[in-house]
Amino acid sequence: MNNNWGIAIHGGAENKTKKEISEAQQAAYEQGLENALIAGWRVLNDGGSAVDAVEAAVRSMENNRLFNAGKGASLATDQSIEFDAAIMDGKTMKAGAIGGVKHIKNPITLAKTIMQKSKHVMLCATGAEDFAREYELEMKSDQYFWTEEKEKELEEAKKEKDVAGGHDTVGAVALDRNGNLAAATSTGGLVNQLPGRVGDSPIIGSGTYANNEVCAVSCTGDGEGIMRANTAHEVYAHMKYKGLSLKEASQAAMTLYKDRIEGDRNFVAMDKDGNIEFSFETNLMFRACKKGDEPSYVAVWKDEEVAWENEA
Amino acid sequence: MNNNWGIAIHGGAENKTKKEISEAQQAAYEQGLENALIAGWRVLNDGGSAVDAVEAAVRSMENNRLFNAGKGASLATDQSIEFDAAIMDGKTMKAGAIGGVKHIKNPITLAKTIMQKSKHVMLCATGAEDFAREYELEMKSDQYFWTEEKEKELEEAKKEKDVAGGHDTVGAVALDRNGNLAAATSTGGLVNQLPGRVGDSPIIGSGTYANNEVCAVSCTGDGEGIMRANTAHEVYAHMKYKGLSLKEASQAAMTLYKDRIEGDRNFVAMDKDGNIEFSFETNLMFRACKKGDEPSYVAVWKDEEVAWENEA
């Protein structure tokens, strides 16, 4: 029995200011976070695994149009909608991941099914879709994901000849009652990205990592930068090989190689003792956590201090 | 000026015994390695970059049917032929990668083009093929890659209901005269793999990694295990954070988490001082290296000691 069990989630990190998000919008995000948090927490409370908890939390956000994952995914430059996702089990260090996959309602469940049912870690594109159909996972037509608002976002990004982070990525880390860590990340990619672009989310060691001995990490932010910097694995390496605390290691991984690697790196991380760290460089990170029977914390803005350190 | 410049390559690692490879076959592999080595070495000798050198070496092996990359790629379970590749520039820490891509003659050049010409790090499947066509990279029909022998290999793997490593993967690491490191890896995947399967080769920090401050690494072996273990980044982390030598760090990364992560991990690694390490658990690794104007070393079997350590 591990009394430090709990879950922490993020729904992306952005540089929006308080003027750009209405009170009603903020309340909707907070409700979406709370729902996802509780979906994952319930699994843990019932004695379920960290893997199932992070999946449940991420599924909840994938089914909520507010977040850029599943239903809320962004449009690529050709109007296609593609998903990246990964899950990692800190106990077995098994992992499942998908990149550039269309039509799947819950990308994180496809990643978990690959981890549990195949000999592979990562499947991409139509091969992953075929695998999803074989395991009878729910598929959706483009219409399920499409909105007029997304098309406007794409048009604006095209005008500016840029790719836009949009609403980023969702993710979760958890420590279950048996002391097992897990991490999960899911994204709909960047507005106006090239078709087939794979970001950091499904890359084990970059956007997603879990290892019972050390920590679990799920990132959001500039995917290309996070991949080049191997951010999730750097949090782990700083803890394991330099002996840093989760907080110190998170700070180090966030700022490493900034001279060479641009873009913001944001993540939620949890260590084997149940400490939680939300590290982000942006103005806001949609985030929430709940440790055991303690109350939930839900936060949006930087000035809302949320983390969990065990009493010394 | 850096006087420790040089290049090291591998053409895969296997558990075949000496009885399973004829003298003529071995000579052909050695010639193929020598050709690739010299293609890369010439770039360095002429003052070119480590990035261009590793690309040249890998292209040479991609164009040689003996190696499982480009022309020699394995057949997936549906007879399709898909490529994974990545390249990383240790100076800028920029990277380019592709996963699950068909029809591209030289996958490593597509990865380099993504690194240099796009805002992305990784493209998969048809999105990557469209990008290749836009940049007028050479595409080939399935006929160019297909052989009767590959079909037989696939049939045998299907009988045994297994995926087979086949001839593995090719890769190169280099240190140029300006002290810049680079790594490149390219593969045709596993015989009988699921369509869309992405292995470790294109995963930055798993199959491929380069960072001027520390080392460059290119892996071959059990792709799923290498991804879960983040092998390339572990070599780096052991050197940077534990202060180990290249040789010690390579040994540590090869054996880490063996209790949880099965499969062989093999790689070539080079540090910023030009030391070279070939680490492999298999009976053989097709491998070669050449430092400055020293003679080339080409080797196949484990009992042929090949590495390069600078004189103390």
Coordinates of C-alpha atoms in Angstrom, one line a residue:
Chain A
M1 CA 0.0 0.0 0.0
N2 CA 1.2 3.4 -1.0
N3 CA -0.4 6.3 0.9
N4 CA 1.1 8.9 -1.4
W5 CA -1.2 8.0 -4.3
G6 CA -2.8 10.7 -6.5
I7 CA -3.1 12.1 -10.0
A8 CA -2.1 15.3 -11.7
I9 CA -3.3 16.4 -15.2
H10 CA -2.8 19.2 -17.7
G11 CA -5.0 20.5 -20.5
G12 CA -2.3 22.4 -22.3
A13 CA -0.3 25.6 -21.7
E14 CA -0.7 28.9 -23.5
N15 CA 0.4 32.5 -23.6
K16 CA -3.1 34.0 -23.5
T17 CA -3.7 36.9 -21.2
K18 CA -6.5 37.2 -18.7
K19 CA -8.3 39.5 -21.1
E20 CA -8.4 36.8 -23.8
I21 CA -10.3 34.3 -21.7
S22 CA -13.7 35.2 -20.4
E23 CA -14.8 34.2 -16.9
A24 CA -17.3 31.8 -18.5
Q25 CA -14.6 30.2 -20.6
Q26 CA -12.3 29.9 -17.6
A27 CA -15.1 28.2 -15.6
A28 CA -15.7 25.8 -18.5
Y29 CA -12.0 24.9 -18.6
E30 CA -12.0 24.4 -14.8
Q31 CA -15.0 22.2 -14.9
G32 CA -13.4 20.1 -17.7
L33 CA -10.3 19.7 -15.7
E34 CA -12.2 18.8 -12.6
N35 CA -14.2 16.2 -14.5
A36 CA -11.0 14.6 -16.0
L37 CA -9.2 14.7 -12.7
I38 CA -12.1 12.9 -10.9
A39 CA -12.4 10.4 -13.7
G40 CA -8.7 9.4 -13.1
W41 CA -8.9 9.8 -9.3
R42 CA -11.9 7.4 -9.1
V43 CA -9.8 4.7 -10.7
L44 CA -7.1 5.1 -8.1
N45 CA -9.5 5.4 -5.3
D46 CA -11.1 2.1 -6.3
G47 CA -7.7 0.5 -6.2
G48 CA -7.1 0.6 -10.0
S49 CA -3.8 1.0 -11.7
A50 CA -2.0 4.3 -12.6
V51 CA -2.2 3.2 -16.2
D52 CA -6.0 3.0 -16.1
A53 CA -6.2 6.3 -14.2
V54 CA -4.1 8.4 -16.6
E55 CA -6.1 6.8 -19.5
A56 CA -9.4 7.7 -17.9
A57 CA -8.3 11.3 -17.2
V58 CA -7.0 11.8 -20.8
R59 CA -10.1 10.2 -22.3
S60 CA -12.3 12.7 -20.4
M61 CA -10.3 15.6 -22.0
E62 CA -10.3 13.9 -25.4
N63 CA -14.1 13.8 -25.3
N64 CA -14.3 17.5 -24.3
R65 CA -14.2 19.9 -27.2
L66 CA -12.4 22.5 -25.1
F67 CA -9.1 20.7 -25.2
N68 CA -6.8 20.0 -28.2
A69 CA -7.0 16.3 -28.2
G70 CA -9.6 13.9 -29.6
K71 CA -12.8 15.9 -30.3
G72 CA -11.1 19.3 -29.9
A73 CA -8.1 18.5 -32.2
S74 CA -6.7 21.2 -34.5
L75 CA -6.8 21.2 -38.2
A76 CA -3.6 20.6 -40.2
T77 CA -2.8 22.7 -43.3
D78 CA -4.9 20.4 -45.6
Q79 CA -7.8 20.5 -43.1
S80 CA -7.1 16.9 -42.0
I81 CA -7.3 16.1 -38.3
E82 CA -4.6 13.8 -36.9
F83 CA -3.8 12.5 -33.5
D84 CA -0.6 11.7 -31.6
A85 CA -0.7 10.0 -28.2
A86 CA 1.4 7.9 -25.8
I87 CA 1.1 6.0 -22.6
M88 CA 3.8 4.5 -20.4
D89 CA 3.6 2.1 -17.5
G90 CA 6.2 2.9 -15.0
K91 CA 6.1 -0.6 -13.5
T92 CA 6.9 -2.6 -16.6
M93 CA 8.3 0.3 -18.6
K94 CA 6.0 -0.8 -21.4
A95 CA 4.7 1.9 -23.7
G96 CA 2.3 2.4 -26.5
A97 CA 2.2 5.3 -28.9
I98 CA 0.5 6.6 -32.1
G99 CA 1.5 9.3 -34.5
G100 CA -0.5 10.9 -37.4
V101 CA -3.6 8.8 -36.9
K102 CA -7.1 9.9 -38.1
H103 CA -10.6 9.0 -37.1
I104 CA -9.9 7.5 -33.7
K105 CA -12.2 8.8 -31.0
N106 CA -9.9 8.2 -28.1
P107 CA -6.3 8.2 -29.2
I108 CA -5.0 7.3 -25.7
T109 CA -7.0 4.1 -25.6
L110 CA -5.5 3.1 -29.0
A111 CA -2.0 3.8 -27.5
K112 CA -2.9 1.6 -24.5
T113 CA -4.2 -1.2 -26.7
I114 CA -1.0 -1.2 -28.7
M115 CA 1.0 -1.3 -25.4
Q116 CA -1.1 -4.2 -24.1
K117 CA -2.0 -6.2 -27.2
S118 CA 0.8 -5.8 -29.8
K119 CA 4.5 -6.6 -30.0
H120 CA 5.1 -3.0 -31.0
V121 CA 5.4 0.3 -29.1
M122 CA 4.4 2.8 -31.9
L123 CA 2.1 2.6 -34.9
C124 CA 1.5 5.5 -37.2
A125 CA -1.1 6.6 -39.8
T126 CA -3.4 4.0 -41.5
G127 CA -1.5 1.1 -39.9
A128 CA -2.6 2.4 -36.5
E129 CA -6.2 2.9 -37.8
D130 CA -6.3 -0.7 -39.0
F131 CA -5.1 -1.9 -35.6
A132 CA -7.8 0.2 -33.9
R133 CA -10.5 -1.3 -36.1
E134 CA -9.2 -4.8 -35.4
Y135 CA -9.6 -4.1 -31.7
E136 CA -13.0 -2.5 -32.3
L137 CA -12.1 0.9 -30.9
E138 CA -14.5 3.6 -31.6
M139 CA -13.8 5.5 -34.9
K140 CA -15.4 8.8 -35.9
S141 CA -15.9 10.6 -39.2
D142 CA -14.2 14.0 -39.7
Q143 CA -17.5 15.6 -39.0
Y144 CA -17.3 14.6 -35.3
F145 CA -14.0 16.6 -34.9
W146 CA -14.6 19.5 -37.3
T147 CA -15.9 23.0 -36.2
E148 CA -16.3 26.3 -38.0
E149 CA -14.1 27.8 -35.3
K150 CA -11.2 25.5 -36.1
E151 CA -11.5 26.4 -39.8
K152 CA -11.2 30.1 -38.8
E153 CA -8.1 29.3 -36.7
L154 CA -6.5 27.5 -39.7
E155 CA -7.3 30.4 -42.0
E156 CA -5.7 32.9 -39.6
A157 CA -2.6 30.7 -39.2
K158 CA -2.3 30.5 -43.0
K159 CA -2.5 34.2 -43.3
E160 CA 0.4 34.6 -40.8
K161 CA 2.2 31.7 -42.6
D162 CA 2.9 30.1 -39.3
V163 CA 2.0 27.0 -37.4
A164 CA 0.0 27.9 -34.2
G165 CA 0.1 26.0 -30.9
G166 CA -3.6 26.5 -30.4
H167 CA -4.8 24.7 -27.4
D168 CA -1.9 22.4 -27.1
T169 CA -2.1 19.0 -25.6
V170 CA -3.5 17.1 -22.7
G171 CA -1.8 14.8 -20.3
A172 CA -1.8 13.0 -17.0
V173 CA 0.6 11.4 -14.5
A174 CA -0.5 9.2 -11.6
L175 CA 0.8 7.1 -8.7
D176 CA -1.5 4.3 -7.6
R177 CA -2.0 2.6 -4.3
N178 CA 0.5 -0.1 -5.3
G179 CA 3.2 2.5 -5.9
N180 CA 3.1 2.3 -9.7
L181 CA 3.6 5.4 -11.8
A182 CA 2.2 6.0 -15.3
A183 CA 2.1 8.9 -17.8
A184 CA -0.2 9.6 -20.7
T185 CA -0.3 12.4 -23.3
S186 CA -2.7 13.1 -26.2
T187 CA -2.8 15.9 -28.8
G188 CA -4.5 17.1 -31.9
G189 CA -1.3 18.7 -33.0
L190 CA -0.7 22.2 -34.3
V191 CA -3.0 24.4 -36.3
N192 CA -1.7 24.5 -39.9
Q193 CA 0.9 21.7 -39.3
L194 CA 2.0 19.6 -42.3
P195 CA 0.0 16.4 -42.7
G196 CA 1.8 13.6 -41.1
R197 CA 3.6 15.8 -38.6
V198 CA 4.4 14.0 -35.4
G199 CA 5.1 16.0 -32.2
D200 CA 6.6 15.2 -28.9
S201 CA 3.5 13.7 -27.3
P202 CA 4.0 10.1 -28.6
I203 CA 7.7 10.2 -28.3
I204 CA 8.8 8.1 -25.3
G205 CA 11.4 10.2 -23.4
S206 CA 10.3 13.5 -25.0
G207 CA 6.6 14.1 -24.4
T208 CA 5.8 11.1 -22.2
Y209 CA 7.9 9.0 -19.8
A210 CA 7.2 6.9 -16.7
N211 CA 9.6 4.8 -14.6
N212 CA 8.6 3.5 -11.1
E213 CA 12.1 4.1 -9.8
V214 CA 12.0 7.8 -10.5
C215 CA 9.1 9.7 -12.0
A216 CA 6.4 10.1 -14.6
V217 CA 6.2 13.1 -16.9
S218 CA 3.7 14.4 -19.5
C219 CA 4.7 17.5 -21.6
T220 CA 2.9 20.2 -23.6
G221 CA 4.3 23.1 -25.5
D222 CA 6.7 23.4 -28.5
G223 CA 6.7 19.8 -29.6
E224 CA 9.7 20.2 -31.9
G225 CA 11.8 21.7 -29.1
I226 CA 10.6 19.2 -26.5
M227 CA 11.7 16.4 -28.9
R228 CA 15.1 17.9 -29.5
A229 CA 15.6 18.4 -25.8
N230 CA 14.2 15.0 -24.7
T231 CA 12.5 16.9 -21.9
A232 CA 10.7 14.1 -20.1
H233 CA 13.8 12.0 -20.0
E234 CA 15.8 15.0 -18.8
V235 CA 13.6 15.3 -15.7
Y236 CA 14.2 11.6 -15.0
A237 CA 18.0 11.9 -15.7
H238 CA 18.4 14.9 -13.4
M239 CA 16.7 13.1 -10.6
K240 CA 18.3 9.7 -11.1
Y241 CA 21.9 10.7 -12.0
K242 CA 22.3 14.1 -10.3
G243 CA 20.2 13.3 -7.3
L244 CA 18.0 16.4 -7.7
S245 CA 14.5 16.7 -6.2
L246 CA 11.5 16.6 -8.6
K247 CA 11.2 20.4 -8.3
E248 CA 14.9 21.0 -9.1
A249 CA 15.0 18.5 -11.9
S250 CA 11.9 20.0 -13.5
Q251 CA 13.4 23.5 -13.4
A252 CA 16.6 22.1 -14.9
A253 CA 14.8 20.3 -17.7
M254 CA 12.7 23.3 -18.5
T255 CA 15.7 25.6 -19.1
L256 CA 18.3 23.2 -20.6
Y257 CA 19.9 24.1 -23.9
K258 CA 17.8 27.3 -24.2
D259 CA 20.7 28.7 -26.2
R260 CA 20.1 26.2 -28.9
I261 CA 16.5 25.0 -28.6
E262 CA 13.7 27.6 -28.8
G263 CA 10.1 27.1 -27.8
D264 CA 8.3 26.7 -24.6
R265 CA 8.5 23.5 -22.6
N266 CA 5.7 22.8 -20.1
F267 CA 4.9 19.6 -18.2
V268 CA 3.4 17.9 -15.2
A269 CA 5.6 15.5 -13.4
M270 CA 5.2 13.2 -10.4
D271 CA 7.8 11.3 -8.5
K272 CA 7.7 7.9 -6.9
D273 CA 7.0 9.6 -3.5
G274 CA 3.9 11.3 -4.9
N275 CA 5.3 14.8 -5.2
I276 CA 3.8 16.8 -8.0
E277 CA 5.3 19.6 -10.1
F278 CA 3.7 21.7 -12.7
S279 CA 6.5 23.4 -14.7
F280 CA 5.5 25.9 -17.4
E281 CA 6.9 29.0 -19.1
T282 CA 3.6 30.2 -20.5
N283 CA 1.1 32.6 -18.9
L284 CA -1.2 29.8 -18.1
M285 CA -1.4 26.0 -17.8
F286 CA -4.8 24.3 -17.5
R287 CA -4.0 22.0 -14.6
A288 CA -5.3 20.1 -11.7
C289 CA -4.2 17.5 -9.1
K290 CA -5.7 15.5 -6.3
K291 CA -3.7 13.5 -3.7
G292 CA -5.6 10.7 -1.9
D293 CA -8.5 12.1 0.0
E294 CA -7.2 15.7 0.0
P295 CA -9.3 18.3 -1.9
S296 CA -8.7 18.8 -5.7
Y297 CA -6.7 21.7 -6.9
V298 CA -7.7 23.2 -10.2
A299 CA -5.8 26.1 -11.6
V300 CA -5.3 28.1 -14.8
W301 CA -3.0 31.1 -14.3
K302 CA 0.6 31.2 -13.4
D303 CA 0.0 33.2 -10.2
E304 CA -2.1 30.4 -8.8
E305 CA 0.5 28.3 -7.0
V306 CA -0.3 24.6 -7.4
A307 CA 2.0 21.8 -6.6
W308 CA 2.3 19.1 -4.0
E309 CA 5.3 18.5 -1.9
N310 CA 5.1 15.9 0.8
E311 CA 5.7 17.3 4.3
A312 CA 9.4 16.8 5.2
Chain B
M1 CA 40.3 22.8 -36.0
N2 CA 39.6 19.5 -34.3
N3 CA 42.3 16.8 -34.9
N4 CA 40.1 14.1 -33.5
W5 CA 37.7 14.1 -36.4
G6 CA 36.4 10.8 -37.8
I7 CA 33.4 8.6 -38.5
A8 CA 32.0 5.3 -37.3
I9 CA 29.2 3.3 -38.9
H10 CA 27.2 0.2 -38.4
G11 CA 25.2 -1.9 -40.8
G12 CA 23.1 -3.8 -38.2
A13 CA 23.8 -6.4 -35.5
E14 CA 22.7 -10.0 -35.6
N15 CA 22.9 -13.3 -33.7
K16 CA 24.0 -15.3 -36.7
T17 CA 26.9 -17.7 -36.2
K18 CA 30.0 -17.9 -38.4
K19 CA 28.5 -21.0 -40.1
E20 CA 25.5 -18.9 -41.3
I21 CA 27.6 -16.4 -43.2
S22 CA 29.8 -17.5 -46.1
E23 CA 33.2 -16.0 -46.7
A24 CA 31.9 -14.5 -49.9
Q25 CA 29.0 -12.9 -48.0
Q26 CA 31.2 -11.6 -45.3
A27 CA 33.5 -10.1 -47.9
A28 CA 30.5 -8.4 -49.5
Y29 CA 29.4 -6.9 -46.2
E30 CA 32.9 -5.7 -45.5
Q31 CA 33.1 -4.1 -48.9
G32 CA 29.7 -2.4 -48.3
L33 CA 30.9 -1.1 -45.0
E34 CA 34.1 0.2 -46.4
N35 CA 32.3 2.0 -49.2
A36 CA 29.9 3.6 -46.8
L37 CA 32.7 4.5 -44.4
I38 CA 34.8 6.2 -47.1
A39 CA 31.7 8.0 -48.5
G40 CA 31.3 9.6 -45.1
W41 CA 35.0 10.0 -44.4
R42 CA 35.6 11.9 -47.7
V43 CA 33.0 14.5 -46.6
L44 CA 35.0 15.1 -43.4
N45 CA 38.4 15.0 -45.1
D46 CA 37.2 17.7 -47.5
G47 CA 36.2 19.9 -44.5
G48 CA 32.5 19.1 -44.7
S49 CA 30.1 18.8 -41.8
A50 CA 29.4 15.8 -39.6
V51 CA 25.8 16.0 -40.7
D52 CA 26.7 15.7 -44.4
A53 CA 29.2 12.9 -43.5
V54 CA 26.7 10.7 -41.6
E55 CA 24.1 11.3 -44.4
A56 CA 26.6 10.2 -47.1
A57 CA 27.6 7.0 -45.2
V58 CA 23.9 6.1 -44.5
R59 CA 22.9 6.8 -48.1
S60 CA 25.6 4.4 -49.3
M61 CA 24.2 1.6 -47.2
E62 CA 20.6 2.6 -48.2
N63 CA 21.7 2.0 -51.8
N64 CA 23.2 -1.4 -51.0
R65 CA 20.8 -4.3 -51.0
L66 CA 22.8 -6.1 -48.3
F67 CA 21.6 -3.8 -45.6
N68 CA 18.1 -3.4 -44.2
A69 CA 17.6 0.2 -45.1
G70 CA 16.5 1.8 -48.4
K71 CA 16.9 -0.8 -51.2
G72 CA 17.4 -3.7 -48.8
A73 CA 14.4 -2.9 -46.5
S74 CA 12.3 -5.8 -45.0
L75 CA 8.7 -6.6 -45.9
A76 CA 5.9 -5.8 -43.4
T77 CA 3.2 -8.4 -42.8
D78 CA 1.1 -7.0 -45.7
Q79 CA 4.2 -7.0 -48.0
S80 CA 4.5 -3.3 -47.8
I81 CA 7.9 -1.7 -47.4
E82 CA 8.2 1.2 -45.0
F83 CA 11.1 3.3 -43.8
D84 CA 12.1 4.9 -40.5
A85 CA 15.1 7.3 -40.3
A86 CA 16.5 10.2 -38.3
I87 CA 19.4 12.6 -38.3
M88 CA 20.5 14.9 -35.6
D89 CA 23.0 17.8 -35.7
G90 CA 25.0 18.0 -32.5
K91 CA 25.8 21.7 -33.0
T92 CA 22.3 23.0 -33.3
M93 CA 20.5 20.0 -31.7
K94 CA 18.2 20.2 -34.7
A95 CA 16.8 16.9 -35.9
G96 CA 14.8 15.5 -38.7
A97 CA 12.9 12.2 -38.7
I98 CA 10.5 10.0 -40.6
G99 CA 8.4 7.1 -39.7
G100 CA 6.4 4.6 -41.7
V101 CA 7.2 6.2 -45.1
K102 CA 7.0 4.3 -48.4
H103 CA 8.7 4.8 -51.8
I104 CA 11.6 7.1 -50.7
K105 CA 14.9 6.0 -52.2
N106 CA 17.0 7.6 -49.5
P107 CA 15.1 8.0 -46.2
I108 CA 18.0 9.7 -44.5
T109 CA 18.0 12.5 -47.0
L110 CA 14.3 13.0 -46.4
A111 CA 15.0 13.2 -42.7
K112 CA 17.8 15.8 -43.4
T113 CA 15.5 17.8 -45.6
I114 CA 12.8 17.9 -42.9
M115 CA 15.4 19.1 -40.4
Q116 CA 16.7 21.8 -42.7
K117 CA 13.6 23.0 -44.6
S118 CA 10.6 22.5 -42.4
K119 CA 9.4 23.8 -39.1
H120 CA 8.9 20.2 -37.9
V121 CA 11.1 17.4 -36.6
M122 CA 9.1 14.4 -37.6
L123 CA 6.8 13.5 -40.4
C124 CA 5.2 10.1 -41.0
A125 CA 3.5 8.1 -43.8
T126 CA 2.0 9.9 -46.7
G127 CA 2.6 13.3 -45.3
A128 CA 6.3 12.6 -45.4
E129 CA 6.0 11.3 -48.9
D130 CA 4.2 14.5 -50.0
F131 CA 7.0 16.5 -48.5
A132 CA 9.6 14.4 -50.3
R133 CA 7.9 15.0 -53.6
E134 CA 7.7 18.7 -52.9
Y135 CA 11.5 18.8 -52.5
E136 CA 12.0 16.5 -55.5
L137 CA 13.7 13.7 -53.6
E138 CA 14.0 10.5 -55.6
M139 CA 11.0 8.1 -55.2
K140 CA 10.9 4.5 -56.3
S141 CA 8.2 2.0 -57.0
D142 CA 7.8 -1.1 -54.7
Q143 CA 9.6 -3.1 -57.4
Y144 CA 12.9 -1.3 -56.7
F145 CA 12.8 -2.6 -53.1
W146 CA 11.1 -6.0 -53.6
T147 CA 13.0 -9.3 -53.9
E148 CA 12.0 -13.0 -53.9
E149 CA 14.3 -13.6 -50.9
K150 CA 12.5 -11.0 -48.9
E151 CA 9.2 -12.6 -49.6
K152 CA 10.6 -15.9 -48.4
E153 CA 11.8 -14.3 -45.2
L154 CA 8.3 -12.9 -44.7
E155 CA 6.7 -16.3 -45.2
E156 CA 9.0 -17.9 -42.7
A157 CA 8.3 -15.2 -40.1
K158 CA 4.6 -15.7 -40.6
K159 CA 5.0 -19.5 -40.1
E160 CA 6.7 -18.8 -36.8
K161 CA 4.1 -16.2 -36.0
D162 CA 6.8 -13.8 -35.1
V163 CA 8.4 -10.6 -36.1
A164 CA 12.0 -11.0 -37.2
G165 CA 14.9 -8.6 -36.9
G166 CA 16.3 -9.5 -40.2
H167 CA 19.3 -7.4 -41.1
D168 CA 18.4 -4.7 -38.7
T169 CA 19.3 -1.1 -39.3
V170 CA 22.2 1.1 -40.5
G171 CA 23.7 4.1 -38.8
A172 CA 26.6 6.5 -38.5
V173 CA 28.1 9.0 -36.1
A174 CA 30.8 11.5 -36.9
L175 CA 32.9 14.3 -35.5
D176 CA 34.0 16.9 -38.1
R177 CA 37.1 19.1 -38.3
N178 CA 35.1 21.9 -36.6
G179 CA 34.3 19.7 -33.6
N180 CA 30.7 19.1 -34.5
L181 CA 29.0 15.8 -33.8
A182 CA 26.1 14.2 -35.8
A183 CA 24.2 10.9 -35.8
A184 CA 22.1 9.3 -38.4
T185 CA 20.0 6.1 -38.5
S186 CA 17.9 4.4 -41.1
T187 CA 16.0 1.2 -41.3
G188 CA 13.5 -0.9 -43.3
G189 CA 12.0 -2.2 -40.0
L190 CA 11.2 -5.8 -39.0
V191 CA 10.2 -8.7 -41.2
N192 CA 6.5 -9.3 -40.6
Q193 CA 5.9 -6.1 -38.6
L194 CA 2.5 -4.4 -38.6
P195 CA 2.0 -1.8 -41.3
G196 CA 2.7 1.6 -39.7
R197 CA 5.0 0.3 -37.0
V198 CA 7.7 2.8 -36.1
G199 CA 10.8 1.6 -34.3
D200 CA 13.5 3.3 -32.4
S201 CA 15.5 4.6 -35.4
P202 CA 13.6 7.8 -35.9
I203 CA 13.0 8.5 -32.2
I204 CA 15.3 11.3 -31.0
G205 CA 16.9 10.1 -27.7
S206 CA 16.1 6.4 -28.4
G207 CA 17.7 5.3 -31.7
T208 CA 19.4 8.5 -32.6
Y209 CA 20.9 11.4 -30.6
A210 CA 23.7 14.0 -31.0
N211 CA 24.9 16.8 -28.8
N212 CA 28.2 18.6 -29.3
E213 CA 28.7 18.9 -25.6
V214 CA 28.7 15.1 -25.0
C215 CA 28.3 12.5 -27.7
A216 CA 26.5 11.1 -30.8
V217 CA 24.7 7.7 -30.8
S218 CA 23.1 5.5 -33.4
C219 CA 21.3 2.3 -32.3
T220 CA 20.3 -1.0 -33.9
G221 CA 18.6 -4.0 -32.3
D222 CA 15.2 -4.6 -30.6
G223 CA 13.5 -1.3 -31.5
E224 CA 10.7 -1.6 -29.0
G225 CA 13.2 -2.2 -26.1
I226 CA 15.5 0.7 -27.2
M227 CA 12.5 3.0 -27.3
R228 CA 11.4 2.0 -23.8
A229 CA 14.9 2.3 -22.5
N230 CA 15.8 5.6 -24.3
T231 CA 19.1 4.0 -25.0
A232 CA 20.8 6.9 -26.9
H233 CA 19.9 9.4 -24.4
E234 CA 21.0 7.1 -21.5
V235 CA 24.5 7.1 -23.0
Y236 CA 24.5 10.9 -23.0
A237 CA 23.0 11.1 -19.5
H238 CA 25.5 8.7 -18.0
M239 CA 28.3 10.8 -19.5
K240 CA 26.9 14.2 -18.7
Y241 CA 25.4 13.6 -15.3
K242 CA 27.4 10.7 -13.9
G243 CA 30.7 11.8 -15.4
L244 CA 31.3 8.4 -17.0
S245 CA 33.6 7.8 -20.0
L246 CA 32.1 6.9 -23.3
K247 CA 33.0 3.3 -22.8
E248 CA 31.5 3.1 -19.2
A249 CA 28.4 5.0 -20.3
S250 CA 27.9 2.7 -23.3
Q251 CA 28.1 -0.4 -21.0
A252 CA 25.7 1.1 -18.6
A253 CA 23.1 2.1 -21.2
M254 CA 23.3 -1.4 -22.8
T255 CA 22.5 -3.2 -19.6
L256 CA 20.1 -0.8 -17.9
Y257 CA 16.6 -2.1 -16.9
K258 CA 17.3 -5.5 -18.3
D259 CA 15.0 -6.9 -15.6
R260 CA 12.1 -5.1 -17.2
I261 CA 13.1 -4.5 -20.8
E262 CA 14.0 -7.4 -23.0
G263 CA 15.7 -7.4 -26.4
D264 CA 19.2 -6.6 -27.5
R265 CA 20.5 -3.0 -27.6
N266 CA 23.4 -2.3 -29.9
F267 CA 24.9 1.0 -31.0
V268 CA 27.8 2.9 -32.1
A269 CA 28.7 6.0 -30.1
M270 CA 31.3 8.8 -30.5
D271 CA 32.1 11.4 -27.9
K272 CA 33.2 15.0 -28.4
D273 CA 36.8 14.0 -28.1
G274 CA 36.5 11.5 -30.9
N275 CA 36.5 8.3 -28.9
I276 CA 34.5 5.6 -30.6
E277 CA 32.6 2.7 -29.0
F278 CA 30.7 -0.2 -30.6
S279 CA 28.5 -1.7 -28.0
F280 CA 26.6 -4.9 -28.9
E281 CA 25.1 -7.9 -27.3
T282 CA 24.7 -9.9 -30.5
N283 CA 27.2 -12.3 -32.1
L284 CA 28.1 -9.8 -34.7
M285 CA 27.8 -6.2 -35.6
F286 CA 28.6 -5.0 -39.1
R287 CA 30.8 -2.0 -38.3
A288 CA 33.6 0.2 -39.4
C289 CA 35.4 3.4 -38.3
K290 CA 38.1 5.7 -39.5
K291 CA 39.8 8.5 -37.6
G292 CA 41.5 11.2 -39.6
D293 CA 44.3 9.8 -41.7
E294 CA 44.5 6.5 -39.8
P295 CA 43.6 3.3 -41.6
S296 CA 40.0 2.1 -41.7
Y297 CA 38.8 -0.6 -39.4
V298 CA 36.1 -2.9 -40.7
A299 CA 34.8 -5.7 -38.6
V300 CA 31.9 -8.2 -38.3
W301 CA 32.4 -10.6 -35.4
K302 CA 32.4 -9.9 -31.7
D303 CA 35.9 -11.3 -31.3
E304 CA 37.3 -8.6 -33.6
E305 CA 38.1 -5.8 -31.2
V306 CA 37.3 -2.5 -32.8
A307 CA 37.0 0.8 -31.0
W308 CA 39.0 3.9 -30.8
E309 CA 40.2 5.5 -27.6
N310 CA 42.5 8.5 -27.7
E311 CA 45.9 7.9 -26.1
A312 CA 45.8 9.2 -22.6

